[in-house]
XYZ file of C-alpha atoms in Angstrom:
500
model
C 13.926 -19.353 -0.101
C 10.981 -20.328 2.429
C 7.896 -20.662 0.790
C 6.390 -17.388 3.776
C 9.468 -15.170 1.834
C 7.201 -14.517 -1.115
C 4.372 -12.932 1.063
C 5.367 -9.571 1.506
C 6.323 -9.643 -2.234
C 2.818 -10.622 -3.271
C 1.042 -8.395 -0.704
C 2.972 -5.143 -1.120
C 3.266 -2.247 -3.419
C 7.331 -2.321 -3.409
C 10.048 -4.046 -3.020
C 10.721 -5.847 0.712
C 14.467 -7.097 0.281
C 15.925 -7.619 3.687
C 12.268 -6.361 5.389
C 13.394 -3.114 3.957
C 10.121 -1.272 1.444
C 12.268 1.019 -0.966
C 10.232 4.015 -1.593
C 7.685 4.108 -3.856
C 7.595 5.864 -7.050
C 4.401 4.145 -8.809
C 1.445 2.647 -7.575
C 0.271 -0.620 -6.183
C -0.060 -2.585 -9.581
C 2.635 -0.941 -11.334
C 4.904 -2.701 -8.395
C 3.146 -5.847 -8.620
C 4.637 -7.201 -11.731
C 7.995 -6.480 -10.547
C 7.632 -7.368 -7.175
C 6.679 -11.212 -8.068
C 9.740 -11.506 -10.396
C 11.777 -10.318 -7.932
C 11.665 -12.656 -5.373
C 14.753 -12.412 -3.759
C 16.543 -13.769 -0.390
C 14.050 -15.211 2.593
C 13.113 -12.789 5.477
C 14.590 -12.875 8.966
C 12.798 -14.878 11.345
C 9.697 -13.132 12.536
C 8.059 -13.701 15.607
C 5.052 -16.128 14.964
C 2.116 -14.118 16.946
C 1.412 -10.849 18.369
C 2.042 -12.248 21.892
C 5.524 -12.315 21.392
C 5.497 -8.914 20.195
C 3.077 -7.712 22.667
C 5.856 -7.948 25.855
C 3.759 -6.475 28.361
C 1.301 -8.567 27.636
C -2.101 -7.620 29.579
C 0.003 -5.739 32.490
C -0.005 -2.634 30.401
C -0.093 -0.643 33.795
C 1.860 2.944 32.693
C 0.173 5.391 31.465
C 0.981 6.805 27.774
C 1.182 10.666 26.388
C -1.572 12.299 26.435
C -0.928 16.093 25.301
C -3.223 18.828 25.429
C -5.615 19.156 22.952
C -7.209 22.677 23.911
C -8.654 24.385 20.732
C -6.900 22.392 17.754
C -10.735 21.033 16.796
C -11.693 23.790 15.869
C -8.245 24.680 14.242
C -8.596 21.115 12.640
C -11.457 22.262 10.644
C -11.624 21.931 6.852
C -13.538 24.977 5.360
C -13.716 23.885 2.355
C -11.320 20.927 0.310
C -10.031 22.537 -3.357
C -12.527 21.997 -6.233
C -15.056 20.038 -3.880
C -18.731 19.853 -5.062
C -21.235 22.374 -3.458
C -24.085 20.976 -1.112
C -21.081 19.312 1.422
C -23.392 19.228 4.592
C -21.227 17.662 6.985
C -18.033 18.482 8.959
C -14.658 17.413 8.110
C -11.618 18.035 10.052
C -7.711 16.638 9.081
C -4.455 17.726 11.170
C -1.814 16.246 13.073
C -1.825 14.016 16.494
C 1.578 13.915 18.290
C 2.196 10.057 19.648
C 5.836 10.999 20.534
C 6.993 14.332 21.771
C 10.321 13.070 21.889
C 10.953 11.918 18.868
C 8.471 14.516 17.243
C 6.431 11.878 15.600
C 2.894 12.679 14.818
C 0.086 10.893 12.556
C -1.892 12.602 10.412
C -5.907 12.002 10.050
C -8.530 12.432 7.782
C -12.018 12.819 9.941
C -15.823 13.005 8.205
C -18.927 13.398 10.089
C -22.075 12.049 9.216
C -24.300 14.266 6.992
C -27.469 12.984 8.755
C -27.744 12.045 12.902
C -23.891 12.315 13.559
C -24.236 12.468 17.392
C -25.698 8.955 17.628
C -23.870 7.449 15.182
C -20.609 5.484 16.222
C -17.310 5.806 15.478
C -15.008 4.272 12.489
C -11.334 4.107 12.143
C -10.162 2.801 9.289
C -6.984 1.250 7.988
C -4.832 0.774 4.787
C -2.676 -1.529 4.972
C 0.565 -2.244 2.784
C 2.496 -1.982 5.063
C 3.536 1.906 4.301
C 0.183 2.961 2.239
C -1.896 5.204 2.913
C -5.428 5.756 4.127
C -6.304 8.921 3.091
C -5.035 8.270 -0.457
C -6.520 4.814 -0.978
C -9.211 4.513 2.024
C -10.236 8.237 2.113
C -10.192 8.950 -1.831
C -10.405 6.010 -3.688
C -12.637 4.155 -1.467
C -14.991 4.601 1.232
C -14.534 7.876 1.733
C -17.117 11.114 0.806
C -15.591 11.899 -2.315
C -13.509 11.045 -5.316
C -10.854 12.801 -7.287
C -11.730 13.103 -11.013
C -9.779 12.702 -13.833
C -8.159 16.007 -13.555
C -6.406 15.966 -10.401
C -7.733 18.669 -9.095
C -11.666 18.944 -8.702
C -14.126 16.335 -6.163
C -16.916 14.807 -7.082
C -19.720 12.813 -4.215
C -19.289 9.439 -3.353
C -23.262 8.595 -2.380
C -21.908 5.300 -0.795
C -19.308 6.766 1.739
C -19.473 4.917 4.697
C -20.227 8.456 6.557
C -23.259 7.991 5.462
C -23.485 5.248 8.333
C -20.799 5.936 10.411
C -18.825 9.260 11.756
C -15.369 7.742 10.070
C -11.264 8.865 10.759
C -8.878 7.820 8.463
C -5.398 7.451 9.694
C -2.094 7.426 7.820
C 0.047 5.056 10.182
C 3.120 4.803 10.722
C 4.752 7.565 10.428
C 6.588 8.421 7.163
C 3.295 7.233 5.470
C 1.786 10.134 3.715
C 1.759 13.155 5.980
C 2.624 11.775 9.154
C 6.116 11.871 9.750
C 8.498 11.950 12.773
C 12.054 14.300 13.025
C 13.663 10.882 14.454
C 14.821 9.652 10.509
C 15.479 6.002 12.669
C 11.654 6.200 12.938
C 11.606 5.732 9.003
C 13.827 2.439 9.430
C 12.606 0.883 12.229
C 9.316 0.488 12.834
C 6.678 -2.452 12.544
C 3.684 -4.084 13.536
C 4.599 -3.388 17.165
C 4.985 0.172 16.942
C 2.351 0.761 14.638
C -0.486 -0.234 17.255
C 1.107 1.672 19.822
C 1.300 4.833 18.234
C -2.426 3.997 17.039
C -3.536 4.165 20.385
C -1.865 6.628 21.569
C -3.481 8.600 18.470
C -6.775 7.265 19.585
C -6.856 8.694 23.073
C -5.053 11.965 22.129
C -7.560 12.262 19.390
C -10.856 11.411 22.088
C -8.999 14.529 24.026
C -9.273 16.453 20.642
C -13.199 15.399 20.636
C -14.258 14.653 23.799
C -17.410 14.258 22.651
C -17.029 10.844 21.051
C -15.471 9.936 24.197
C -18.595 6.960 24.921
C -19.021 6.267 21.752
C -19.435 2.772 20.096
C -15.943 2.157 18.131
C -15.225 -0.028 15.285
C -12.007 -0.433 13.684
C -12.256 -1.403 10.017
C -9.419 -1.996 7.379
C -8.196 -4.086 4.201
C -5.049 -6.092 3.417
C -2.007 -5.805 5.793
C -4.951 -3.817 8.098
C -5.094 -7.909 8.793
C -2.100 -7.185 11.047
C -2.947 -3.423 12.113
C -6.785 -3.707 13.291
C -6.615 -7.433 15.490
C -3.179 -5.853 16.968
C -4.803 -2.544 17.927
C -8.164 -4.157 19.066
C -5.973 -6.301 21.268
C -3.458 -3.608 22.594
C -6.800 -1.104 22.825
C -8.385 -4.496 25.067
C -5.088 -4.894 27.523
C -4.819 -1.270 28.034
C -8.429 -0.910 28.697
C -7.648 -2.575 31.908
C -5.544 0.583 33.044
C -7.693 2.972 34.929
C -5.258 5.654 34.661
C -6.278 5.827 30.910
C -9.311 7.035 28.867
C -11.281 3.675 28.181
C -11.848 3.250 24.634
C -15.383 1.922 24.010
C -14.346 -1.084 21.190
C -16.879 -2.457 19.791
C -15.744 -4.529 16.786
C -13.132 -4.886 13.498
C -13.899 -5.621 10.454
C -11.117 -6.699 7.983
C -11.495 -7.354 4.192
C -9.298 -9.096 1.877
C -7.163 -9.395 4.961
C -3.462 -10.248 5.027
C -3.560 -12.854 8.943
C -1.556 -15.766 8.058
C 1.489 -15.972 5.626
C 1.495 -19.572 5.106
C -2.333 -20.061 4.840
C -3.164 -16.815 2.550
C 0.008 -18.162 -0.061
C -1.779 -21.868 -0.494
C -4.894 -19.527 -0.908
C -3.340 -17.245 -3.367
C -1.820 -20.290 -5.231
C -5.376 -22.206 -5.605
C -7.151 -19.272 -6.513
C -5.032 -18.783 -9.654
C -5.473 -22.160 -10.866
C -9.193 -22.128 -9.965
C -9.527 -18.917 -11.886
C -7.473 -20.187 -15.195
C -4.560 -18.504 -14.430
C -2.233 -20.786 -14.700
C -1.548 -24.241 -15.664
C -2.363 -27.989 -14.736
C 1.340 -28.686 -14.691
C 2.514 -25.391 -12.656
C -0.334 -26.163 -9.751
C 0.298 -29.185 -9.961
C 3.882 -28.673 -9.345
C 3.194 -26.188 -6.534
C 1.256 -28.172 -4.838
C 3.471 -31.275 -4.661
C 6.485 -29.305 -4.167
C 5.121 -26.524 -1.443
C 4.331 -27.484 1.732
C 2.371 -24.953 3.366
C 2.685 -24.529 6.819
C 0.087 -24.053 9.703
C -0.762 -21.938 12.576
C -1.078 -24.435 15.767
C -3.387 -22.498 17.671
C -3.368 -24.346 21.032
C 0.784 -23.733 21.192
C 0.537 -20.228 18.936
C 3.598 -21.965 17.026
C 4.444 -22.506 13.576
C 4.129 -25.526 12.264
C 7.726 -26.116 10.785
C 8.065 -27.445 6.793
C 10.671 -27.658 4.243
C 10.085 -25.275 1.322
C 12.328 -26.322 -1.294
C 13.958 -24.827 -4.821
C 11.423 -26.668 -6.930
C 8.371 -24.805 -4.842
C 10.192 -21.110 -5.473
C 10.975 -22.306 -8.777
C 6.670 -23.028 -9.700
C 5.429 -20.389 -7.652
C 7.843 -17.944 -9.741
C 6.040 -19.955 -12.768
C 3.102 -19.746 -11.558
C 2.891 -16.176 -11.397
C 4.587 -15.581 -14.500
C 2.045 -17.293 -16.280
C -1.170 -14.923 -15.252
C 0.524 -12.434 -17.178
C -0.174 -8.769 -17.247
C -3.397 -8.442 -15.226
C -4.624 -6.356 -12.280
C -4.069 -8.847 -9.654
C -6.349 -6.578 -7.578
C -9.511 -7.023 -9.329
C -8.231 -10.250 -12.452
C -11.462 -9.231 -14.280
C -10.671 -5.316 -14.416
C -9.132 -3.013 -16.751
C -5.374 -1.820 -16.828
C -4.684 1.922 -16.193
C -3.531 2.631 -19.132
C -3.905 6.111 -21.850
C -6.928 4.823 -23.276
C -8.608 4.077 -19.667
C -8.591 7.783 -18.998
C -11.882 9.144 -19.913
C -13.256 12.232 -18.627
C -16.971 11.208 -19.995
C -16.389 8.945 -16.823
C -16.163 11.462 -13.891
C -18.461 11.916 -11.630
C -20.007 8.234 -11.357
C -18.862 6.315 -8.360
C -20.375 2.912 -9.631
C -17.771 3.725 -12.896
C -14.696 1.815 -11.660
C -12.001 3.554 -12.447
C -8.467 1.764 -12.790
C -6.265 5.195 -13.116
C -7.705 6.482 -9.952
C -4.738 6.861 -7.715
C -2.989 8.665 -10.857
C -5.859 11.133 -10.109
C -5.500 10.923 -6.367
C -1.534 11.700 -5.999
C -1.692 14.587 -8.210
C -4.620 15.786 -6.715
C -2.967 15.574 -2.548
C 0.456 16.808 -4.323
C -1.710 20.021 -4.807
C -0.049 22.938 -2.625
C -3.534 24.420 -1.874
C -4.908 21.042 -0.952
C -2.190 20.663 1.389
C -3.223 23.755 2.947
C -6.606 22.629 2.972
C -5.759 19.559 5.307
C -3.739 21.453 7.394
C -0.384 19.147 6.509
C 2.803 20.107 5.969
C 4.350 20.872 2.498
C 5.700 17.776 1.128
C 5.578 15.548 -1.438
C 2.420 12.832 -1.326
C 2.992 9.435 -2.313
C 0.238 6.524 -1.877
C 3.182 4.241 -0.308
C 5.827 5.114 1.427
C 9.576 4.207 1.723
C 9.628 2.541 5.503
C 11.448 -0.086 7.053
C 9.548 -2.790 8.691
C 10.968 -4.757 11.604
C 8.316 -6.776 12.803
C 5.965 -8.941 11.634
C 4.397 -11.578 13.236
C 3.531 -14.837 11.276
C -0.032 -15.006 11.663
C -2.677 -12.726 13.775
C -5.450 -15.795 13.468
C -4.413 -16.008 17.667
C -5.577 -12.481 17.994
C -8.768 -13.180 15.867
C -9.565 -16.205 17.659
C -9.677 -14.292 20.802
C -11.430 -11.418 20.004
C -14.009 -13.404 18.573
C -15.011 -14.183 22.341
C -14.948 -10.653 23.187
C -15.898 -7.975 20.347
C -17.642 -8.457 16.846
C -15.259 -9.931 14.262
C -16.233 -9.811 10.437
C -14.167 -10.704 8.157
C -15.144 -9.762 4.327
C -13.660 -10.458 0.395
C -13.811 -9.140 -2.711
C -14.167 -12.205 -4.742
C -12.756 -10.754 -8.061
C -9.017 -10.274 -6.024
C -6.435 -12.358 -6.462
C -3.944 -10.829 -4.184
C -5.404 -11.744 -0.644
C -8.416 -13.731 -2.456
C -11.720 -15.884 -1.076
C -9.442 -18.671 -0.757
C -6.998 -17.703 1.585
C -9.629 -15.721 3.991
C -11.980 -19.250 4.121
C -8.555 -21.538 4.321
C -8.187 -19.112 7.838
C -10.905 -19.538 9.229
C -11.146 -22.864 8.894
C -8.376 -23.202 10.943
C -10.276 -21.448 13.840
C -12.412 -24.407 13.790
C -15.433 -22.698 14.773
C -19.087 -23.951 14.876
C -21.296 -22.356 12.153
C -24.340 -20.671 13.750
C -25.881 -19.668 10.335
C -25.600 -21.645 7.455
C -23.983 -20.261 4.038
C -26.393 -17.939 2.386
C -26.880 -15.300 -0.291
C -27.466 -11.738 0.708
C -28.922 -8.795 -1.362
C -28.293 -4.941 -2.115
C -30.575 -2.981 -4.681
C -32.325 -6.648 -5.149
C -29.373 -8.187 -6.518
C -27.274 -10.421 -4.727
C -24.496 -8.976 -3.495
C -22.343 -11.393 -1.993
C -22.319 -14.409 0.299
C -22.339 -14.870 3.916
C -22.131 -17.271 7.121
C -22.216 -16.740 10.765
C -19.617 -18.679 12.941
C -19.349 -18.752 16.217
C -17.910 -15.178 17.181
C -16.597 -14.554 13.420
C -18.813 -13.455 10.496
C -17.849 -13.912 7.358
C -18.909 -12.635 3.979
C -18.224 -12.371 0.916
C -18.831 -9.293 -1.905
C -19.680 -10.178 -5.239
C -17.781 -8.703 -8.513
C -15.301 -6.626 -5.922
C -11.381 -6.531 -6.025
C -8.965 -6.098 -3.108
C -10.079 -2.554 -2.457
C -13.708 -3.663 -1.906
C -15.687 -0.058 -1.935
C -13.540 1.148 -5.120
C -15.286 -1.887 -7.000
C -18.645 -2.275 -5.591
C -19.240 0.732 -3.900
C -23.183 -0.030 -3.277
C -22.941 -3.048 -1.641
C -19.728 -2.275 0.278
C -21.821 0.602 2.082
C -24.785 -2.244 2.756
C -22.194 -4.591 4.206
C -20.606 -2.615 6.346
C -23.986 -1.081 7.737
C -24.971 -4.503 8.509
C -21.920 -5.193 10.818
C -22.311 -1.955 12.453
C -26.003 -2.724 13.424
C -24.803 -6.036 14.433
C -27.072 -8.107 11.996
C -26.513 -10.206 9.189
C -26.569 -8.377 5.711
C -30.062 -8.744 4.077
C -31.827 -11.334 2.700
C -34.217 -11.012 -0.692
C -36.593 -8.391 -0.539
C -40.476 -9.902 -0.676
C -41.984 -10.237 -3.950
């Protein structure tokens, strides 16, 4: 087994045998466990960059559906979500967006206004990632989003750090057969992939713009965590070729930002591997065993190629070991609590800086909710956080796509440092790679006086990152989550120490 066959093991929330995600019956970290001892047969051969995915390269010249979009914002509406808190004083709206009429495949969205300035405020898209979760379940409600699901599945309470607060934000559930969306083509469930996935998310995008004209010119940034390290460099990319078609809305891209992001499977395993041992996971003998067994290969970014090594049976064999030996943790946050009987408190409702380690329990029976469903305008089915799809496509690395948007559009790239899935490691191993010139030197930054992470400017890529958060960045540190991102979308460094 290649040493790039564990990655979709580590990274996802089921099982990938033969690039095939079986559906989903638990959550994230009840599949982790079971995932890493599973480590079965290597994938197929994947392309190695977007490029080769990408087949029209930059002569996207034909133009893509574009339905009309007369009246569904205002039938898009939400009056009011089930057991929501009163004083909600901005819009929300959640529906359907058809990307193939064909096929009948449409995405579903979850959009929030600002509460305060909306019209000059930009635009947001964000992205789960998996691939096959979803981002109203995770991003929407567990997250970023305006509010949180408490501990009985079925009343809201305010989340005072939503990133609407900053930002007029959609959340999309992409591909289809992830959460609501869904297609009437059942092939659609079976083969689909990175490709795909941006396509359809612009052709979302500029049936959506149709939907609100009036965010037409505005400033968009497209935001996202884990796998998103595929989904937003791919989309800014395919959004950047197709701008050059004049027979198309222009989308007004701004920036990405990516956190605890999944862009290179050979780079982020080392990073993985080092952070366990660096964080007294594991052993001397098992890291030392993975390192002189594994050979990690690199992205040559003059050629876009692989760099070709020989994984052998003694690296699967300490890697297995290796993960074995961190035992039953949350590999999302190593220093937080399981989800477990005794976690559930309902003295703990209501408190967004209360992290709380049962909350997509909460979340899935709360979306399962027939009234909800009504709510969000979605059909009748049953909600899971991750969904059973097949993926077809996956490109070895995006750092190509990065590098080049980094001469373009604003690039951040962000990390929870408690996360041991996509950790520190492996996002600071990738950029090294880039070999970019730092323009500001490594430095603290601060939010409500403390410090809340750690940041440096490189040429064309920021990164930073957030102290005492897991993979899902705004679920753990909620506060200075909403600072970061604010920073990025003023284009400015986060801040430094208030005067004394």
């Amino acid at each position: 087994m290649e040493v790039t066959a564990i990655w979709l093991l580590l990274l996802l929330p089921c099982s990938f045998p033969s690039f095939l995600i079986s559906s989903c019956m638990g959550n994230q970290i009840d599949y982790l466990n079971r995932l890493v001892a599973s480590r079965r047969s290597s994938n197929p051969r994947r392309p190695e960059s977007w490029a080769q995915l990408d087949d029209q390269g930059n002569s996207h010249s034909s133009p893509v559906f574009v339905g009309s979009q007369k009246g569904l914002m205002q039938a898009d509406k939400i009056d009011k979500l089930p057991g929501q808190p009163e004083g909600v004083d901005f819009d929300q709206y959640a529906g359907y967006v058809t990307v193939d009429p064909v096929a009948d495949r449409a995405l579903f969205y979850f959009f929030v206004e600002s509460p305060v300035n909306s019209p000059n405020k930009p635009l947001v898209l964000w992205l789960n990632g998996g691939p096959g979760c979803s981002s109203l379940g995770y991003g929407a409600m567990q997250e970023l989003g305006p509010f949180r699901v408490n501990s009985d599945g079925k009343t809201l309470y305010r989340n005072e750090y939503a990133w609407n607060n900053v930002a007029n934000v959609i959340f999309l559930e992409s591909p289809a057969g992830v959460g609501y969306s869904y297609s009437k083509n059942s092939s659609d469930y079976t083969q689909v992939g990175d490709k795909r996935t941006a396509e359809d998310s612009y052709v979302f995008l500029l049936n959506w713009l149709e939907r609100f004209p009036q965010y037409k010119t505005r400033d968009l940034f497209i935001t996202g965590e884990s796998y998103a390290g595929h989904y937003v460099p791919q989309l800014a990319s395919y959004i950047l070729s197709r701008n050059k078609n004049t027979n198309q809305t222009v989308i007004n891209l701004k920036g990405i930002a990516i956190g605890n992001a999944w862009i290179d499977d050979n780079i982020c395993t080392k990073g993985l591997f080092d952070y366990l041992w660096t964080h007294a996971l594991n052993s001397d003998e098992t890291n030392e065993g993975v390192n002189k067994y594994c050979d990690f290969a690199s992205q040559d970014l003059v050629t876009n190629k692989a760099v070709a090594k020989n994984a052998t049976d003694q690296c699967d064999q300490y890697q297995s070991r290796a993960l074995t030996e961190m035992g039953d943790i949350d590999l999302y946050g190593i220093y937080s609590p399981l989800c477990n009987s005794s976690a559930i408190k309902p003295g703990s409702d209501g408190n967004v800086l209360n992290f709380d380690p049962c909350s997509d329990v909460h979340v899935k029976s709360y979306l399962n909710l027939a009234k909800v469903q009504a709510a969000l305008h979605a059909k009748a089915t049953k909600w899971s956080a991750c969904s059973g799809v097949g993926w077809t496509d996956s490109p070895t690395s995006t750092l190509p796509e990065i590098r080049d948007l980094a001469k373009v559009i604003r690039v951040w790239i962000y990390s929870g440092d408690t996360d041991g899935r996509v950790p520190v490691t492996s996002s600071r191993y990738a950029i090294k790679t880039l070999q970019l010139p730092v323009e500001t030197a490594w430095q603290p930054w601060y939010s409500d006086s403390e410090i809340g992470g750690y940041v440096v400017g490189y040429k064309g890529v920021v990164f930073t990152t957030v102290r005492g958060a897991g993979h899902t960045v705004p679920s753990y540190q909620p506060a200075r989550a909403l600072t970061m991102i604010a920073s990025f979308l003023q284009g400015k460094l986060p801040p430094g120490p208030s005067p004394s």
